[in-house]
mmCIF file of C-alpha atoms in Angstrom:
data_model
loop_
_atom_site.group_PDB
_atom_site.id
_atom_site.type_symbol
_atom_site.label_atom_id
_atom_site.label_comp_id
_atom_site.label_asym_id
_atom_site.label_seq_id
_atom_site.Cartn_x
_atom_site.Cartn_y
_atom_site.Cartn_z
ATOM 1 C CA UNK A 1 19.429 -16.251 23.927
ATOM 2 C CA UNK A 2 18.480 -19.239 22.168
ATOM 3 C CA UNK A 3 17.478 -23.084 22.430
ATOM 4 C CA UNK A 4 19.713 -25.608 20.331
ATOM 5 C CA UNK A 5 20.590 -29.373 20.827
ATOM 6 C CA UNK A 6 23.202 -28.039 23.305
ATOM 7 C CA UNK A 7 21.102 -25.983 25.646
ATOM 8 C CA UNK A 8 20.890 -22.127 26.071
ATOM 9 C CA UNK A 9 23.319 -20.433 23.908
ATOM 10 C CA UNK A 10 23.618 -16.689 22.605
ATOM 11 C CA UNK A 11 21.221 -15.682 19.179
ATOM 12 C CA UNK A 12 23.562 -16.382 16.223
ATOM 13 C CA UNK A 13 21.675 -13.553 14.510
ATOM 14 C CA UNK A 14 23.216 -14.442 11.461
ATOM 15 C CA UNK A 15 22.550 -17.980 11.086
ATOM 16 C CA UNK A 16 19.020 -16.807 12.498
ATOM 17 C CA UNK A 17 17.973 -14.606 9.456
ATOM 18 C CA UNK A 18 19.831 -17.202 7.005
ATOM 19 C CA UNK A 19 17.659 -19.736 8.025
ATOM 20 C CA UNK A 20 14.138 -17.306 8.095
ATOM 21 C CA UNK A 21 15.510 -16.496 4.374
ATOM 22 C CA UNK A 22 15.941 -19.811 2.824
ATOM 23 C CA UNK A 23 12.191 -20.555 4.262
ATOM 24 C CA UNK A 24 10.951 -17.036 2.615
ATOM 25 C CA UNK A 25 12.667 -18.070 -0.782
ATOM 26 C CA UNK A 26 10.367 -21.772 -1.015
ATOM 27 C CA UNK A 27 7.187 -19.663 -0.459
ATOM 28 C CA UNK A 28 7.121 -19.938 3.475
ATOM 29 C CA UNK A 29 5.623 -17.162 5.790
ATOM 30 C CA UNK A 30 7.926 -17.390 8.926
ATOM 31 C CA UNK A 31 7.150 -16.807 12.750
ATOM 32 C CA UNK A 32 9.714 -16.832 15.270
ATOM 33 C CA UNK A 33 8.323 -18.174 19.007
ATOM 34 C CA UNK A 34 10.174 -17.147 21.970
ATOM 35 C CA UNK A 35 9.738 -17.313 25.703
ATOM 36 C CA UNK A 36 10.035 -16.094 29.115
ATOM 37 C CA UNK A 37 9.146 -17.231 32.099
ATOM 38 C CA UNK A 38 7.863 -14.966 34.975
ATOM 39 C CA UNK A 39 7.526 -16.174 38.671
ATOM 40 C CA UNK A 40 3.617 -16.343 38.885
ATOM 41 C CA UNK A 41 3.245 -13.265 41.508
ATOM 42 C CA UNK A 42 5.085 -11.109 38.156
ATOM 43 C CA UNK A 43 2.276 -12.521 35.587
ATOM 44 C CA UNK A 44 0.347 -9.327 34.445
ATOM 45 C CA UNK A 45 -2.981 -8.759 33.580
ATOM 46 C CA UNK A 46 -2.004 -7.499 30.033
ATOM 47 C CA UNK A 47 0.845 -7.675 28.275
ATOM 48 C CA UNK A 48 3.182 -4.757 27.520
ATOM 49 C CA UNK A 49 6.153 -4.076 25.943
ATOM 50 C CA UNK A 50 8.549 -4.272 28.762
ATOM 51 C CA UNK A 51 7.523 -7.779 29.577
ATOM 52 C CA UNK A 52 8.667 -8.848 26.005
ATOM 53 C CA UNK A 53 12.180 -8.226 26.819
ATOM 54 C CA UNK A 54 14.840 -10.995 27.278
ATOM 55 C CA UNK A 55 12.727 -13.361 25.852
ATOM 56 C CA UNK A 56 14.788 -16.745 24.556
ATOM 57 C CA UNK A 57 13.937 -17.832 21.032
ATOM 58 C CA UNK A 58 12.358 -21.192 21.115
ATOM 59 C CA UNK A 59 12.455 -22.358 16.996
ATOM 60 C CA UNK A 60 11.740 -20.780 13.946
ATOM 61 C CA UNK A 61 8.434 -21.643 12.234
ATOM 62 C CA UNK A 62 6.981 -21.847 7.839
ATOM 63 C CA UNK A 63 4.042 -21.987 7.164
ATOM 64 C CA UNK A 64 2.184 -21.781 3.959
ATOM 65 C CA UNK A 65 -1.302 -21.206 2.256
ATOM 66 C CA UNK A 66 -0.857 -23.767 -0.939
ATOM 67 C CA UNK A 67 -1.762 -21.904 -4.463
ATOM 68 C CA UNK A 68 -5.367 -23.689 -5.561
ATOM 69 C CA UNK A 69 -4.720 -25.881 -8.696
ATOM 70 C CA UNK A 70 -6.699 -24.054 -10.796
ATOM 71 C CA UNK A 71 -5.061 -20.179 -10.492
ATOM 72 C CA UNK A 72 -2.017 -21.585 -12.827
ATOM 73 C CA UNK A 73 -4.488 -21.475 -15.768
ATOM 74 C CA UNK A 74 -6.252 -18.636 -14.776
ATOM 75 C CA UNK A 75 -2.958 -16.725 -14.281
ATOM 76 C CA UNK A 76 -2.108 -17.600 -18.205
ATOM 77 C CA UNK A 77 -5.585 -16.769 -18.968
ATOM 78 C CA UNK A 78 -5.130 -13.984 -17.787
ATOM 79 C CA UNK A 79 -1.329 -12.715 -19.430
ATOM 80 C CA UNK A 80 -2.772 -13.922 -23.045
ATOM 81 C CA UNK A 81 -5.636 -11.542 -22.385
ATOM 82 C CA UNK A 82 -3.617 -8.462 -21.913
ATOM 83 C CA UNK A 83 -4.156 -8.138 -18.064
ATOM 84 C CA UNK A 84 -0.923 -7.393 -15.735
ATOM 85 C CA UNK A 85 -0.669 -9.034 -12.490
ATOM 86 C CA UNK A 86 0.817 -7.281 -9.799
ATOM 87 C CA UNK A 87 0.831 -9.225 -6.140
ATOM 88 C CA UNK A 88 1.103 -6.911 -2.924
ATOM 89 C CA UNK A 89 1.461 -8.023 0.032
ATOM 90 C CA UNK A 90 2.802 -7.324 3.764
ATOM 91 C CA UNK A 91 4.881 -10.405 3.296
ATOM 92 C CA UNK A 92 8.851 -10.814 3.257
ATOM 93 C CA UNK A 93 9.882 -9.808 -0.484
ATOM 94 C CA UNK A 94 11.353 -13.460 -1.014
ATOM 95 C CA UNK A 95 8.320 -14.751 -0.016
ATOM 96 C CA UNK A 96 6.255 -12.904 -2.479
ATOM 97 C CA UNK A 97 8.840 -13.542 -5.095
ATOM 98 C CA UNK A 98 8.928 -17.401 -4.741
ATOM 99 C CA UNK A 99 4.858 -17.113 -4.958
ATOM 100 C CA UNK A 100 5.329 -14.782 -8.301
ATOM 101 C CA UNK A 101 7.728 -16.943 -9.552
ATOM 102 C CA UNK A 102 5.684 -20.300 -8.909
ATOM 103 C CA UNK A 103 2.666 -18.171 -10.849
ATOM 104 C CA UNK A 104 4.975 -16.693 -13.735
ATOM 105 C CA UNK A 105 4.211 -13.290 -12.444
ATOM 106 C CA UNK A 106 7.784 -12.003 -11.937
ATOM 107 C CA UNK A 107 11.114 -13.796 -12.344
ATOM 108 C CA UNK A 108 13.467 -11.657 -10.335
ATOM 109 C CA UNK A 109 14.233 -9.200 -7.461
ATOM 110 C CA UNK A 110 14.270 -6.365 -10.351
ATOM 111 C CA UNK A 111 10.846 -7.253 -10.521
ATOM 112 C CA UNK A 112 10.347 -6.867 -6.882
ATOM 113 C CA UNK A 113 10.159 -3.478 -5.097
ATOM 114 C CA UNK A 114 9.687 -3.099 -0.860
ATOM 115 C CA UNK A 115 7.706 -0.879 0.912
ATOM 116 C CA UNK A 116 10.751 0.794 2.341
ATOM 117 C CA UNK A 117 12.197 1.180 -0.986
ATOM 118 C CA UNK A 118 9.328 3.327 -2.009
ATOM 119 C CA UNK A 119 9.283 5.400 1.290
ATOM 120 C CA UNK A 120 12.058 6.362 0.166
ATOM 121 C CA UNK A 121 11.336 7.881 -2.543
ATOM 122 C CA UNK A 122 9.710 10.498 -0.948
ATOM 123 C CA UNK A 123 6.623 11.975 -2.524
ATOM 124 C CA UNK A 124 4.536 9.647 -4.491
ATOM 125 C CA UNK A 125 4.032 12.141 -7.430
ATOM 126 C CA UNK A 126 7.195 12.359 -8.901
ATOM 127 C CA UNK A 127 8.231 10.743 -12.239
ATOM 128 C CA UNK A 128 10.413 8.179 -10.154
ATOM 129 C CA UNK A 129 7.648 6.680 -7.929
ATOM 130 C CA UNK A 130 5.756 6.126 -11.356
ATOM 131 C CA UNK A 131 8.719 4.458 -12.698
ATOM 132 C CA UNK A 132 9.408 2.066 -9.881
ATOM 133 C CA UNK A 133 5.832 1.186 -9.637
ATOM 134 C CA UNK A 134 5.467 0.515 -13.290
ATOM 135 C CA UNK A 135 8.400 -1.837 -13.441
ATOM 136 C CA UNK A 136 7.303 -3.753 -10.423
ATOM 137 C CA UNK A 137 5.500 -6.671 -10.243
ATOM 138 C CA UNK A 138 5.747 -7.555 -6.710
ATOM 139 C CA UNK A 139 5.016 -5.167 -4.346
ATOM 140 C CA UNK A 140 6.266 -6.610 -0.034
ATOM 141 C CA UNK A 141 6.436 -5.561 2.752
ATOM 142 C CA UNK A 142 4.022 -2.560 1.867
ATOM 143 C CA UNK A 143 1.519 -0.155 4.164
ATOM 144 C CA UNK A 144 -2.260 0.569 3.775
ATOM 145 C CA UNK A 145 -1.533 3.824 2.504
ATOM 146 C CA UNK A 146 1.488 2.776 0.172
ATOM 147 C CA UNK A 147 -1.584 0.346 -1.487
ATOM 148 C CA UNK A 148 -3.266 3.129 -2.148
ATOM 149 C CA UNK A 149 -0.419 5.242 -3.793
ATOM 150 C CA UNK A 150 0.377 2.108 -5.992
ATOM 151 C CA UNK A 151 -3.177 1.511 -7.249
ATOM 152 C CA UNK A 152 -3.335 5.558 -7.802
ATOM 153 C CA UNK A 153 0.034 5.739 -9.476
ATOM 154 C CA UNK A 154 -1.166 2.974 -11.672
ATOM 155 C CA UNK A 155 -4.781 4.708 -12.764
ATOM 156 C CA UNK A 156 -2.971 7.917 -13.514
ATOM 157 C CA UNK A 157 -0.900 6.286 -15.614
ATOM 158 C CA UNK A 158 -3.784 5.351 -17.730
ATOM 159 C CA UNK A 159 -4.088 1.574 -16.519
ATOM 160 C CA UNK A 160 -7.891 0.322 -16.198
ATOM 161 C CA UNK A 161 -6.913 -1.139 -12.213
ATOM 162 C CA UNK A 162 -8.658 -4.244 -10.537
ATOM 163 C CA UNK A 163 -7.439 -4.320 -6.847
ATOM 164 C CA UNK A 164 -8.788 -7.744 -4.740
ATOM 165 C CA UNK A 165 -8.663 -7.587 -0.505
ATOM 166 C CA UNK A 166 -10.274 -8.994 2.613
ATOM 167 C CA UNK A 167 -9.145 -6.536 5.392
ATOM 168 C CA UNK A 168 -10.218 -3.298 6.607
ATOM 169 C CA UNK A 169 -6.277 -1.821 5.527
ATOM 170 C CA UNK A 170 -7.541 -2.964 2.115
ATOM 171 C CA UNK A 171 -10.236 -0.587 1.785
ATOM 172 C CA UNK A 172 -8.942 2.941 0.731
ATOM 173 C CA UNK A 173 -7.477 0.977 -2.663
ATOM 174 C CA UNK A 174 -10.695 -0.957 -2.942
ATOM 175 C CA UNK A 175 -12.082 2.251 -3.139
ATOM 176 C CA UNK A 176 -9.052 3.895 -5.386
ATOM 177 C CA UNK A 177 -9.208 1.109 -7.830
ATOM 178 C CA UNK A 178 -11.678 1.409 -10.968
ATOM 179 C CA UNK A 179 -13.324 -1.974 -9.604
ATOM 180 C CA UNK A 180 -12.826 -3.147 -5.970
ATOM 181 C CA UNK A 181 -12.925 -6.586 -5.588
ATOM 182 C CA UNK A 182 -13.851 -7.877 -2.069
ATOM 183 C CA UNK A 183 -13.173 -11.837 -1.284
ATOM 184 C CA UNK A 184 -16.442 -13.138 0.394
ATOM 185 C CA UNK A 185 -14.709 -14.571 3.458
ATOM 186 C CA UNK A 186 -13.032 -10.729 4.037
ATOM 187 C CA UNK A 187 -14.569 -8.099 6.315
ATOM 188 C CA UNK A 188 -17.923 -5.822 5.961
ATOM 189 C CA UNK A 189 -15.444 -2.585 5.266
ATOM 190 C CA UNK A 190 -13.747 -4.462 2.564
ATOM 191 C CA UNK A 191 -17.476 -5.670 0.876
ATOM 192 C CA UNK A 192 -18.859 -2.440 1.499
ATOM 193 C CA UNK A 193 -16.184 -0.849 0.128
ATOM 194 C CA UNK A 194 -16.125 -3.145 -3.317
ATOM 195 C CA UNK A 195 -17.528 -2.878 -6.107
ATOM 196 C CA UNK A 196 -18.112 -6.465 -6.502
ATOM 197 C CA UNK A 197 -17.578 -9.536 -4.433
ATOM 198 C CA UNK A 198 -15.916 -12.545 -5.296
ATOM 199 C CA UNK A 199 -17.857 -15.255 -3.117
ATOM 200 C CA UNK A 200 -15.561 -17.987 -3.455
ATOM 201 C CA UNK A 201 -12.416 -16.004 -2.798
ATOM 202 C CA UNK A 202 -11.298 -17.237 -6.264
ATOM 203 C CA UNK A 203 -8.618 -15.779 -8.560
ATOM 204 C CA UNK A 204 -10.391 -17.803 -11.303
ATOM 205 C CA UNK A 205 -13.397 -17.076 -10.569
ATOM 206 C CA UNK A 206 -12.592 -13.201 -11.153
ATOM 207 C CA UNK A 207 -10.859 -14.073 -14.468
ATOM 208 C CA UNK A 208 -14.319 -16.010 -15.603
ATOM 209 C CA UNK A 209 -15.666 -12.808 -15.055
ATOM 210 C CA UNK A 210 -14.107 -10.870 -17.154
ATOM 211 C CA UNK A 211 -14.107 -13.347 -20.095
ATOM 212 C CA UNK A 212 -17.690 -13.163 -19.658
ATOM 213 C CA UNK A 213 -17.615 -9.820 -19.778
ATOM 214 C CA UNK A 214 -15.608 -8.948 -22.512
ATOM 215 C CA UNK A 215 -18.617 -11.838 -24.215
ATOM 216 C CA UNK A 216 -20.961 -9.605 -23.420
ATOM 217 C CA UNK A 217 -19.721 -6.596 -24.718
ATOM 218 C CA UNK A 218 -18.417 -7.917 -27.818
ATOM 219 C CA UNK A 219 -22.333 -8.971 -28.501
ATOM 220 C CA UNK A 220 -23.559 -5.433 -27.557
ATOM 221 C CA UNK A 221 -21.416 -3.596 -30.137
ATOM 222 C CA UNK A 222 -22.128 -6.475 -32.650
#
């Protein structure tokens, strides 16, 4: 069941996931909050999966982390300097998209491949796995391990790969990639796990980086 203006009524499913769409498509991450109410005797200790049943959907909720003004530039930078940008991410593919789209990263779903869609797939060594993750440059709704079959996919195809992550399901690619790229606010696995960490959690920071870099070796084979 649900709450509207009119009281309890069934879950329009339909009008449900419309709604969670149109919110994924601006960019919003969406939570759904729903309740049930137990007479106090019936309140458990911990909660298990049996008392989430029959729960009655409350409202549907977007929220977003805003893009920092100065990743625009340093996503440009970034294209004029030969780099690919791939984005993935646990999050709804719509979601992702809108934040590709907003960045100039991808333009459409062609561009956008789900974790299911690679599962299956099947085995992650076959020529079509390669081809789906080379055309891709949004990656949603993706597992630990599928991270780490994209960023190996990727290197065996010859690519020099830069993975970034905070979270301890972001280590094994950290550690796949040719440089791991822990954000300074992410966990000791992920920093131990890096190869270098990005203090300020800042795209543009990691582009400076590499600018500098490519300075630096420019003057060493001068």
């Amino acid at each position: 069941k649900m709450h509207t203006s009119e009281g309890v009524q069934p879950v329009d499913n339909e009008n449900i996931n419309h709604q969670a769409l149109e919110l994924a498509k601006e960019g919003y991450r969406v939570l759904a909050i729903a309740e049930r109410a137990l007479p106090q005797a019936d309140i458990p200790d911990e909660l298990k999966e049996e008392h989430l049943q029959s729960l009655t959907l409350q409202a549907l909720i977007g929220f977003i982390d805003p893009l920092r003004p100065e990743v625009y530039q340093a996503v440009e930078t970034a294209k004029l300097a030969g780099i690919h940008i791939a984005i993935v991410t646990g999050d709804h593919p719509a979601t992702a998209l809108a934040i590709a789209r907003e960045l100039g990263i991808a333009a459409t779903m062609d561009q956008v491949v789900t974790g299911q869609e690679l599962a299956a797939i099947g085995d992650v060594h076959v020529p079509e796995f390669y081809k789906r993750v080379k055309k891709s440059r949004v990656f949603a709704r993706v597992s630990p391990d599928q991270k780490l079959h994209i960023v190996d996919a990727l290197v065996s195809m010859g690519n020099f790969v830069a993975v970034t992550g905070d979270g301890v399901n972001d280590a094994p690619a950290l550690r796949k990639a040719n440089i791991g790229i822990a954000m300074g606010s992410g966990t000791d696995v992920a920093k131990d796990t890096a190869s270098i960490i990005a203090t300020d959690d800042n795209f543009a920071s990691i582009v400076a980086g590499i600018e500098e870099g490519r300075h630096a070796y420019a003057n060493v084979r001068k």
